[in-house]
PDB file of C-alpha atoms in Angstrom:
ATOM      1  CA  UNK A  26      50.415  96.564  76.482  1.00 50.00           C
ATOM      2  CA  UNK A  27      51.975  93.287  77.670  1.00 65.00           C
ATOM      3  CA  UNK A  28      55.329  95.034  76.740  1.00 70.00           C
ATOM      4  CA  UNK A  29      54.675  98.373  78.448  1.00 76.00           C
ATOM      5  CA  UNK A  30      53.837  95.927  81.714  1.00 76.00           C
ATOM      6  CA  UNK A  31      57.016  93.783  81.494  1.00 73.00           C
ATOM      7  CA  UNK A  32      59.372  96.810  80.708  1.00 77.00           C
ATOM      8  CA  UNK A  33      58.008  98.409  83.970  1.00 82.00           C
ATOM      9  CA  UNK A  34      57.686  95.392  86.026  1.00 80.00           C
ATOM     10  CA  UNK A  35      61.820  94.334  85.391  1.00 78.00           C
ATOM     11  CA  UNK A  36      62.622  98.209  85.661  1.00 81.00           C
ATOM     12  CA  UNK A  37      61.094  98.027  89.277  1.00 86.00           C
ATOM     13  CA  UNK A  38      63.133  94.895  90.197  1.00 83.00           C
ATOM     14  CA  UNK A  39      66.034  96.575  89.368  1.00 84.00           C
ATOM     15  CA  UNK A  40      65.272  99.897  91.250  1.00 85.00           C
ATOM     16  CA  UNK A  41      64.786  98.366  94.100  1.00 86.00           C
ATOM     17  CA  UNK A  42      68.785  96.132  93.685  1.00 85.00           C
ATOM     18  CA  UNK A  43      69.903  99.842  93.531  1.00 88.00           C
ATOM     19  CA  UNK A  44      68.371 101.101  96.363  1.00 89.00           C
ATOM     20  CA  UNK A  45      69.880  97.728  98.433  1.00 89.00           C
ATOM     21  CA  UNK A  46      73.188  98.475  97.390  1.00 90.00           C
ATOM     22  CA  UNK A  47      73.099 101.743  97.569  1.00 91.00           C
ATOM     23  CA  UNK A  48      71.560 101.303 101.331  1.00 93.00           C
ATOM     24  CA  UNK A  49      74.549  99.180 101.992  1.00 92.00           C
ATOM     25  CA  UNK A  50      77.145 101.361 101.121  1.00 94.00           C
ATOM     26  CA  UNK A  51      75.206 103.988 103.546  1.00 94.00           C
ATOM     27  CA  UNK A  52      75.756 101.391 106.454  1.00 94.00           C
ATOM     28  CA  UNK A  53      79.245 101.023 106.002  1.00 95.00           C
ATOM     29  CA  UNK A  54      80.307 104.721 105.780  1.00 95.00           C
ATOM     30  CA  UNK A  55      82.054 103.914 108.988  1.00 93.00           C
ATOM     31  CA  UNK A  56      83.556 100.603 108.209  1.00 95.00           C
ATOM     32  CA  UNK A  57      87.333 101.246 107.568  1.00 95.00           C
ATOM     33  CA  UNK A  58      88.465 100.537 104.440  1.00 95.00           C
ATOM     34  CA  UNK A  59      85.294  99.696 102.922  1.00 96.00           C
ATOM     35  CA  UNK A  60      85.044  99.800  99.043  1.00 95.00           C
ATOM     36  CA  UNK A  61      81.579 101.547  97.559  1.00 94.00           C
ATOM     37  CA  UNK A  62      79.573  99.362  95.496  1.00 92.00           C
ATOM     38  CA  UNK A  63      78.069 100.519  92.056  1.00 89.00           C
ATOM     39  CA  UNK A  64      74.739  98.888  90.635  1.00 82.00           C
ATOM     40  CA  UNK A  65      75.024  97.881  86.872  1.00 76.00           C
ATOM     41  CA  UNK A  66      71.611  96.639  84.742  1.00 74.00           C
ATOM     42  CA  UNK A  67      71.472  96.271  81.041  1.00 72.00           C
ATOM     43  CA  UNK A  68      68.520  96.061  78.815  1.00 71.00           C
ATOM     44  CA  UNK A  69      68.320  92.743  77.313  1.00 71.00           C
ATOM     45  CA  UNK A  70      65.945  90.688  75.094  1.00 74.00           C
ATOM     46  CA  UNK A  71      63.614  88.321  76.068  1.00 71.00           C
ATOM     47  CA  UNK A  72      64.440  85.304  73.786  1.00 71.00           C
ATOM     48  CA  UNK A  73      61.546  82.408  73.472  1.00 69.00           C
ATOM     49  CA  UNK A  74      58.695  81.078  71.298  1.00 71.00           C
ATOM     50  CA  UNK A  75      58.064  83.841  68.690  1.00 65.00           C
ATOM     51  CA  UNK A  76      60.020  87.177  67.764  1.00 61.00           C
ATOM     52  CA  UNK A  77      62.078  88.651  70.538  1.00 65.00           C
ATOM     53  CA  UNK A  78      59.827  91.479  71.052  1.00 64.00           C
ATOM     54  CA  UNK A  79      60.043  91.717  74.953  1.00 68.00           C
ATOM     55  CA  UNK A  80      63.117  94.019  76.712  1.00 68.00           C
ATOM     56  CA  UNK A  81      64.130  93.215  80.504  1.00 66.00           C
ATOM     57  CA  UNK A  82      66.918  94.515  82.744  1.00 68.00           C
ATOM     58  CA  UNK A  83      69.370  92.039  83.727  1.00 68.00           C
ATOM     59  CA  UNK A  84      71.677  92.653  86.593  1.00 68.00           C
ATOM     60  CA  UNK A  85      75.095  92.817  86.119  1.00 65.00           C
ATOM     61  CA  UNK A  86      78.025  92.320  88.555  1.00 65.00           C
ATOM     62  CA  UNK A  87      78.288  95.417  90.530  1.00 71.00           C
ATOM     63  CA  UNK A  88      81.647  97.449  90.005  1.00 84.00           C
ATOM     64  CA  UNK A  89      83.478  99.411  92.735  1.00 90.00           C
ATOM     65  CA  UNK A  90      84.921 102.361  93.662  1.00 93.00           C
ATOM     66  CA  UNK A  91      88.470 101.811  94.713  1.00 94.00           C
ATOM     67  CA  UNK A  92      89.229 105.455  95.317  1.00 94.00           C
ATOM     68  CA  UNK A  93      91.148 105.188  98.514  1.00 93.00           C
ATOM     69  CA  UNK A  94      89.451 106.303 101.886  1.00 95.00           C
ATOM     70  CA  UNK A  95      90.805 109.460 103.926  1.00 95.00           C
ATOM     71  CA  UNK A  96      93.802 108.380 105.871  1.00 96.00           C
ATOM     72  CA  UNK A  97      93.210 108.734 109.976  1.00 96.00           C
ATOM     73  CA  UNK A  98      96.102 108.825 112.335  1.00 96.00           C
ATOM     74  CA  UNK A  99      95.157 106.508 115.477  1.00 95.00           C
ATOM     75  CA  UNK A 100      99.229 106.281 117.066  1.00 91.00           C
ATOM     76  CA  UNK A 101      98.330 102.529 117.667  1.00 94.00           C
ATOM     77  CA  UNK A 102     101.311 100.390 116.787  1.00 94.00           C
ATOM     78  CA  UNK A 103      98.429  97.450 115.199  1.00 96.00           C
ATOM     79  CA  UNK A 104      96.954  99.972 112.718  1.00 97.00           C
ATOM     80  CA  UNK A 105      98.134 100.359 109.365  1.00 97.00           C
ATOM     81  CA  UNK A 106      97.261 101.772 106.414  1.00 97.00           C
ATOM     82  CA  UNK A 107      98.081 101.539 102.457  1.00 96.00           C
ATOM     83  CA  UNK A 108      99.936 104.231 100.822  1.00 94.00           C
ATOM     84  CA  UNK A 109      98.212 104.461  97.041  1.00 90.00           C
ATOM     85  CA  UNK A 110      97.295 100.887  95.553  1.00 93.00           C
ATOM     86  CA  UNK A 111      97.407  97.520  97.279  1.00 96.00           C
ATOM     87  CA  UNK A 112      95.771  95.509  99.793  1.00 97.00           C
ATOM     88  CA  UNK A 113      97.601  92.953 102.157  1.00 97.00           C
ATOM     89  CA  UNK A 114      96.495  89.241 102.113  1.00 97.00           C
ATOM     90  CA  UNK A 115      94.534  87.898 105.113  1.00 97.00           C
ATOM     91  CA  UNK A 116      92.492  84.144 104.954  1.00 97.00           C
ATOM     92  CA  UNK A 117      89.242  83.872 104.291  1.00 96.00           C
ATOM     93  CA  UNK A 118      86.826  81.445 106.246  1.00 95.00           C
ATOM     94  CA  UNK A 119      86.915  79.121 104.070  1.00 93.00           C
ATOM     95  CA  UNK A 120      90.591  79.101 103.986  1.00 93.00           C
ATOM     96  CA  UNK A 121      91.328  80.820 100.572  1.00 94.00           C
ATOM     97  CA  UNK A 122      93.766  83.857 100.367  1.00 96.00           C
ATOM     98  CA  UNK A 123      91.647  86.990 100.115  1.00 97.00           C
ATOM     99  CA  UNK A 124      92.971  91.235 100.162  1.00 97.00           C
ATOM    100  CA  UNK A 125      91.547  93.967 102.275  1.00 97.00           C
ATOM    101  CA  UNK A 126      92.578  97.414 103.285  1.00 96.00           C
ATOM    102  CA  UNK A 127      91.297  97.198 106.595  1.00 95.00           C
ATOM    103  CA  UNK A 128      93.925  97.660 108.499  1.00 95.00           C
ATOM    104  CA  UNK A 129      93.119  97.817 112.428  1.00 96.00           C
ATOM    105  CA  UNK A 130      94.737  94.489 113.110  1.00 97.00           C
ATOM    106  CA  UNK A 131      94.897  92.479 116.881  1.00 96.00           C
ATOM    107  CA  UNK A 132      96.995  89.543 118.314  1.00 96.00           C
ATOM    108  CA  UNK A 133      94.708  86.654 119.801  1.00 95.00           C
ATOM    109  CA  UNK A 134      95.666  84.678 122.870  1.00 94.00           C
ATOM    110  CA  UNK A 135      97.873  82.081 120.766  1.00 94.00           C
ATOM    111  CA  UNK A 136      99.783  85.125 119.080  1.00 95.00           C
ATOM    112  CA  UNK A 137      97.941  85.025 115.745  1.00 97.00           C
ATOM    113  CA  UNK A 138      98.397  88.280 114.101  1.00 97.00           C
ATOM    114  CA  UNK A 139      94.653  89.134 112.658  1.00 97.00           C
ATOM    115  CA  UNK A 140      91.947  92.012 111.896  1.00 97.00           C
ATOM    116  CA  UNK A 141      89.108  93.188 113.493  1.00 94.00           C
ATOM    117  CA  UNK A 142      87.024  90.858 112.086  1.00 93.00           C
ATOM    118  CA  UNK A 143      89.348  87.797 113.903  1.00 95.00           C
ATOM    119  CA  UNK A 144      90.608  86.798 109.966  1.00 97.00           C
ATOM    120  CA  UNK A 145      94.596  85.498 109.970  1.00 97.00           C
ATOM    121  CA  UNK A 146      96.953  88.158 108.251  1.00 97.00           C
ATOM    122  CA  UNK A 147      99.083  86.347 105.568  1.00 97.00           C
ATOM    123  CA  UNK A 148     102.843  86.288 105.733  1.00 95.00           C
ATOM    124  CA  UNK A 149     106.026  84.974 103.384  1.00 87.00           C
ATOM    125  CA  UNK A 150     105.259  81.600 105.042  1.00 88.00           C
ATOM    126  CA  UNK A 151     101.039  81.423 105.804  1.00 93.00           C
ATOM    127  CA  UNK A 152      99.393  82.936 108.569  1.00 96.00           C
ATOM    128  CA  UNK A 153     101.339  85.078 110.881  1.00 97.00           C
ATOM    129  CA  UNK A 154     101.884  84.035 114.180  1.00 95.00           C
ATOM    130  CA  UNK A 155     103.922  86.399 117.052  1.00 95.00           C
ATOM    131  CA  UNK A 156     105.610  84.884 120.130  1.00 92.00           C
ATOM    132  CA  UNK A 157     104.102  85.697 123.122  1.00 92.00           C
ATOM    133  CA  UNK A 158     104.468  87.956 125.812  1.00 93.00           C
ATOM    134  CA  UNK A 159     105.730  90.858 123.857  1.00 93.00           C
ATOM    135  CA  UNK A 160     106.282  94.518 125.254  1.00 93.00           C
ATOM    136  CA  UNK A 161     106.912  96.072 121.609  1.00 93.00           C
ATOM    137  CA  UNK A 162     105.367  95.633 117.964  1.00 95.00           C
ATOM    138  CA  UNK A 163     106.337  97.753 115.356  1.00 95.00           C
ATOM    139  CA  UNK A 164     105.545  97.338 111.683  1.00 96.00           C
ATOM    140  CA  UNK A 165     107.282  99.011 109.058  1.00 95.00           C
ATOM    141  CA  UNK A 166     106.806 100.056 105.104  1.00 95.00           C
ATOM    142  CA  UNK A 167     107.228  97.093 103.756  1.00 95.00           C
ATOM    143  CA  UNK A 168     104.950  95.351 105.955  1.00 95.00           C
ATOM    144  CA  UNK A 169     108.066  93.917 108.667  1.00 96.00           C
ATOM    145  CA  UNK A 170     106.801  92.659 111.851  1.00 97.00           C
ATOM    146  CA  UNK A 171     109.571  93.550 114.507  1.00 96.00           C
ATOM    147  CA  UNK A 172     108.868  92.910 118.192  1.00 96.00           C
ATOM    148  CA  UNK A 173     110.325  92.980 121.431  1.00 95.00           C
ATOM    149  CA  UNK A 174     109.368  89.837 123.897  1.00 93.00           C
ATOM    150  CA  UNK A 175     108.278  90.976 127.049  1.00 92.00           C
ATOM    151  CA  UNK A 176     110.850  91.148 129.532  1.00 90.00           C
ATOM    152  CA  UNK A 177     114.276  91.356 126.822  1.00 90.00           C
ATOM    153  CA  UNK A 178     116.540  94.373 126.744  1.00 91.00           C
ATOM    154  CA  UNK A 179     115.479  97.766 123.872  1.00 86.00           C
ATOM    155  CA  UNK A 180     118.628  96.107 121.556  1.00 87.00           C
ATOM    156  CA  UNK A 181     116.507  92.479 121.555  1.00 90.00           C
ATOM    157  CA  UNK A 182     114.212  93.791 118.885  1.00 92.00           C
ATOM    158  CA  UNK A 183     113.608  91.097 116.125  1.00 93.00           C
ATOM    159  CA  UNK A 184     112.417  90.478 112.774  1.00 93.00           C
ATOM    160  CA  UNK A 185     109.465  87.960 113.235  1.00 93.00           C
ATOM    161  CA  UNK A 186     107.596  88.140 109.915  1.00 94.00           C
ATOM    162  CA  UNK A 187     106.494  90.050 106.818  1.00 96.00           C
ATOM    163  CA  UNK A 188     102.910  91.083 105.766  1.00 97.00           C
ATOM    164  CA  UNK A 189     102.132  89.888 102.367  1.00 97.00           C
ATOM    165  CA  UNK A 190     101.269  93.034 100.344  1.00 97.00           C
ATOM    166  CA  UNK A 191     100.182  92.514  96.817  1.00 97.00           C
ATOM    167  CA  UNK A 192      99.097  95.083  94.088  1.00 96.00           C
ATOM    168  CA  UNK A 193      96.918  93.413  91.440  1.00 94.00           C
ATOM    169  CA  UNK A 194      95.783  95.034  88.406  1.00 93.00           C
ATOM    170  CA  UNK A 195      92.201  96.643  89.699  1.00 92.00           C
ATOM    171  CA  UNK A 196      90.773  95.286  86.587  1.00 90.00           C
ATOM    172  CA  UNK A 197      91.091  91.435  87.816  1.00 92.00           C
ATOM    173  CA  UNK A 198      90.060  91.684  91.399  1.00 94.00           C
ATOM    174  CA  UNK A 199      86.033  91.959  92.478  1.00 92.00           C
ATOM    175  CA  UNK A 200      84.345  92.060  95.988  1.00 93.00           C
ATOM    176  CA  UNK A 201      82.884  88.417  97.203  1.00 92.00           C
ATOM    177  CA  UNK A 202      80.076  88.365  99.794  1.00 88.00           C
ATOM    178  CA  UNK A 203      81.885  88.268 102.404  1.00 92.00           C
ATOM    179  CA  UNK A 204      83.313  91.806 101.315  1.00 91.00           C
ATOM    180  CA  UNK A 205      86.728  91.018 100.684  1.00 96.00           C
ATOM    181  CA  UNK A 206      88.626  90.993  97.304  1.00 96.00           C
ATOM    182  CA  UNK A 207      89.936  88.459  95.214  1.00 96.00           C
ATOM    183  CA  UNK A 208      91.530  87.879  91.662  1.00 94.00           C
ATOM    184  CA  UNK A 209      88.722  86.889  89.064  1.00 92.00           C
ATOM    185  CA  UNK A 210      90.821  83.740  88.036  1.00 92.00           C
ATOM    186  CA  UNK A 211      90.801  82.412  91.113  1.00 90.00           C
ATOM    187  CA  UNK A 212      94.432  82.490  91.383  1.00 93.00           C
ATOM    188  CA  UNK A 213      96.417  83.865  94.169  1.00 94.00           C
ATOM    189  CA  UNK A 214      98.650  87.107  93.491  1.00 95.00           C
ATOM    190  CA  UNK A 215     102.411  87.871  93.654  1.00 95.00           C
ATOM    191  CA  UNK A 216     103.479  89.802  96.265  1.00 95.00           C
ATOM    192  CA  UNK A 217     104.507  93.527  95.395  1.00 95.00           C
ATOM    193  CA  UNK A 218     107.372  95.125  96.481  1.00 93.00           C
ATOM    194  CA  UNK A 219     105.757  98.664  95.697  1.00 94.00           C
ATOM    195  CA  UNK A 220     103.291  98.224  98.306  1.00 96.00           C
ATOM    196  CA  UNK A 221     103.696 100.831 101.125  1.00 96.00           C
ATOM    197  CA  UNK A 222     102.294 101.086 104.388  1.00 96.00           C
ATOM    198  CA  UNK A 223     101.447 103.655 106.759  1.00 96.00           C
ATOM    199  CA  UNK A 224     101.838 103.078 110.449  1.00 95.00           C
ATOM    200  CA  UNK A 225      99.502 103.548 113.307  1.00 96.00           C
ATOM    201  CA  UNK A 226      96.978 104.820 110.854  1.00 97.00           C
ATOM    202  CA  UNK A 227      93.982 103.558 109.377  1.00 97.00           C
ATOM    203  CA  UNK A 228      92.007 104.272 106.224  1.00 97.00           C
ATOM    204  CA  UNK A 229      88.003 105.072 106.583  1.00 96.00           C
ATOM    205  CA  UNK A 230      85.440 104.364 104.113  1.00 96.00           C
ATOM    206  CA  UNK A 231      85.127 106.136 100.726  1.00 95.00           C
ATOM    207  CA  UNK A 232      81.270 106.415 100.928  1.00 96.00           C
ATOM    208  CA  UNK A 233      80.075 109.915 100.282  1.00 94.00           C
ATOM    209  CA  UNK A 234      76.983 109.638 102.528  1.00 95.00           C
ATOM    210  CA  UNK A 235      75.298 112.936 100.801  1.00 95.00           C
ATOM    211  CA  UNK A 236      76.060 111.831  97.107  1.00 93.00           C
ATOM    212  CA  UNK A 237      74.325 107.839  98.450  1.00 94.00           C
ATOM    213  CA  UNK A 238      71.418 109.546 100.060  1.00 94.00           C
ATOM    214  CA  UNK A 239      70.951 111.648  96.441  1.00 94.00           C
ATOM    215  CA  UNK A 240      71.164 108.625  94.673  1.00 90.00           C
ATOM    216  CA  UNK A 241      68.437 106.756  96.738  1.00 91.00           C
ATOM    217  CA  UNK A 242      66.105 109.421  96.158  1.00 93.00           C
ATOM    218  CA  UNK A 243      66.256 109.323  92.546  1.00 91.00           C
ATOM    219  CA  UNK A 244      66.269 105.721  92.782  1.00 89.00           C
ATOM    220  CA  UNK A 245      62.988 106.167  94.454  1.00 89.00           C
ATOM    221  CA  UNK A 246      61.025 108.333  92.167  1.00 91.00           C
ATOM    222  CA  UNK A 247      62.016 106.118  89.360  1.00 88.00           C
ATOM    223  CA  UNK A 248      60.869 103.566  91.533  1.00 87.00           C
ATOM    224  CA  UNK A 249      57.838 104.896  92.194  1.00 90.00           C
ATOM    225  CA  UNK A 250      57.347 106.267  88.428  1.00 89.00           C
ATOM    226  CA  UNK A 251      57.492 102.192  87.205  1.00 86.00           C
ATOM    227  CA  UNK A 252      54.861 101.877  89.828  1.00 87.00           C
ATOM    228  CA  UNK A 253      52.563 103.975  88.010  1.00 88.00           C
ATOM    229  CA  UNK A 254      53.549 102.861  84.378  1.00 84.00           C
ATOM    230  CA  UNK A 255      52.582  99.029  85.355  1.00 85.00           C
ATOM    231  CA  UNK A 256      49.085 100.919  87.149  1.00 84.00           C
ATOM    232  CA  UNK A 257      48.596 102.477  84.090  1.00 83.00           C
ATOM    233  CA  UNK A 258      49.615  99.204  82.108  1.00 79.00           C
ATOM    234  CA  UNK A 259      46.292  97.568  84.261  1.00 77.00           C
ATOM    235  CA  UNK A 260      43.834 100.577  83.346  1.00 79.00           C
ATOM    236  CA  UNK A 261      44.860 100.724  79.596  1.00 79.00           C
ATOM    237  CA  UNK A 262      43.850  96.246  79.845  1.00 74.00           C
ATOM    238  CA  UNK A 263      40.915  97.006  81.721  1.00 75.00           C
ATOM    239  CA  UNK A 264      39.383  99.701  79.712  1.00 75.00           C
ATOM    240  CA  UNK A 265      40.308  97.623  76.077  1.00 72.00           C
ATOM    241  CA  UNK A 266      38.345  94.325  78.086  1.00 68.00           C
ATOM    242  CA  UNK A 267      35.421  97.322  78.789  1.00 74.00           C
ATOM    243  CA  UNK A 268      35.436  97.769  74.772  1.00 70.00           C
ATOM    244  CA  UNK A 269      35.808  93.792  73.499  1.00 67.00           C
ATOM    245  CA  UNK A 270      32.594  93.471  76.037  1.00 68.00           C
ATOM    246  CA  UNK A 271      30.961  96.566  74.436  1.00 71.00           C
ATOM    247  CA  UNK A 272      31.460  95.272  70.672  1.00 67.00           C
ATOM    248  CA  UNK A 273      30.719  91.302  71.635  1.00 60.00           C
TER     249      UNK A 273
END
């Protein structure tokens, strides 16, 4: 009985992991270039005192679905988007190189080139910074940053930096907390001259909101049938403590 309880009891506790991230990914069907989450658990053995007779489901590092998002076409010169594979290399709070795909990117009052979400986007050379006024950005394939100072003639265009686009294998990147990707290792990746980007468009989300909404349900009744297994667990004890009083 103790391992019907325990069986139901860590099924539960996962359930309710999958229904979190799969409630996540249902918040950020908007989010451009958000990555869906999957939920992993694995039965495992309960090793102690005694035979290993107890099972438990252990939580394992989610995986992701890097199927890219539908492309959108915004016309503003500060969106881009990735062609196929590859992210480009923005830094993290906490100062560490980190790859995203969200591409609506800003200028900030000291002509820092960053996202949406005010992190620096990476060049050859560290963070990229613009010169300030300018009347013109463009950014091409390859991620070069031409502008045109406020003021200058159409021929003063210039080359003043290069996003750093990078194409790691997708088996040696995962998602960190603070829902960007990085390398596994730790270690900081090559830039990729295959990397190609899309202009003055952006990618969206590749949540399916129907096929998340399916899975929560089903996550629920198997919620809801551990529920009943542990209930049943408690009338199976009570009813065996009803007999040991009957024979004592």
């Amino acid at each position: 009985m103790d391992s019907l309880l325990y069986i139901a009891m860590s099924g539960a506790k996962e359930n309710q992991h999958a229904i979190s991230v799969r409630a996540n990914n249902l918040a950020n069907v908007g989010t451009t270039g958000f990555k869906a989450d999957f939920e992993q658990a694995r039965a495992m053995q309960a090793f102690g005192a005694g035979l290993p007779t107890r099972v438990f489901s252990m939580t394992e590092r989610p995986g992701h679905n890097f199927d890219a998002g539908p492309l959108v076409m915004t016309e503003r010169d500060l969106d881009i988007a990735i062609k196929g594979d590859g992210w480009f290399a923005v830094q993290s709070v906490d100062g560490s190189e980190a790859y995203t795909r969200a591409g609506s990117l800003q200028i900030n009052a000291f002509g820092m080139l960053e996202t949406a979400s005010g992190l620096p986007v990476i060049g050859e050379d560290g963070p990229i910074q613009l010169p300030l006024p300018l009347a013109k950005v463009e950014i091409g394939q390859d991620g070069t940053i031409t502008v045109l100072p406020q003021g200058a003639p159409a021929e003063a265009l210039f080359e003043a930096g290069r996003i750093k686009l990078v194409r790691p294998e997708l088996t040696q990147v995962e998602k960190s907390l603070d829902g960007l990707f990085r390398r596994k290792d730790g270690a900081v990746e090559d830039e990729s001259p295959d990397v190609v980007l899309i202009n003055r468009a952006l990618e969206r989300s590749n949540v399916n909101a129907v096929a998340e909404m399916t899975h929560m349900i089903s996550l629920q009744r198997q919620f809801e049938m551990q529920v009943k297994m542990m209930k049943n667990a408690q009338q199976i004890d009570q009813k065996q403590d009803s007999l040991l009083y009957i024979m004592g």
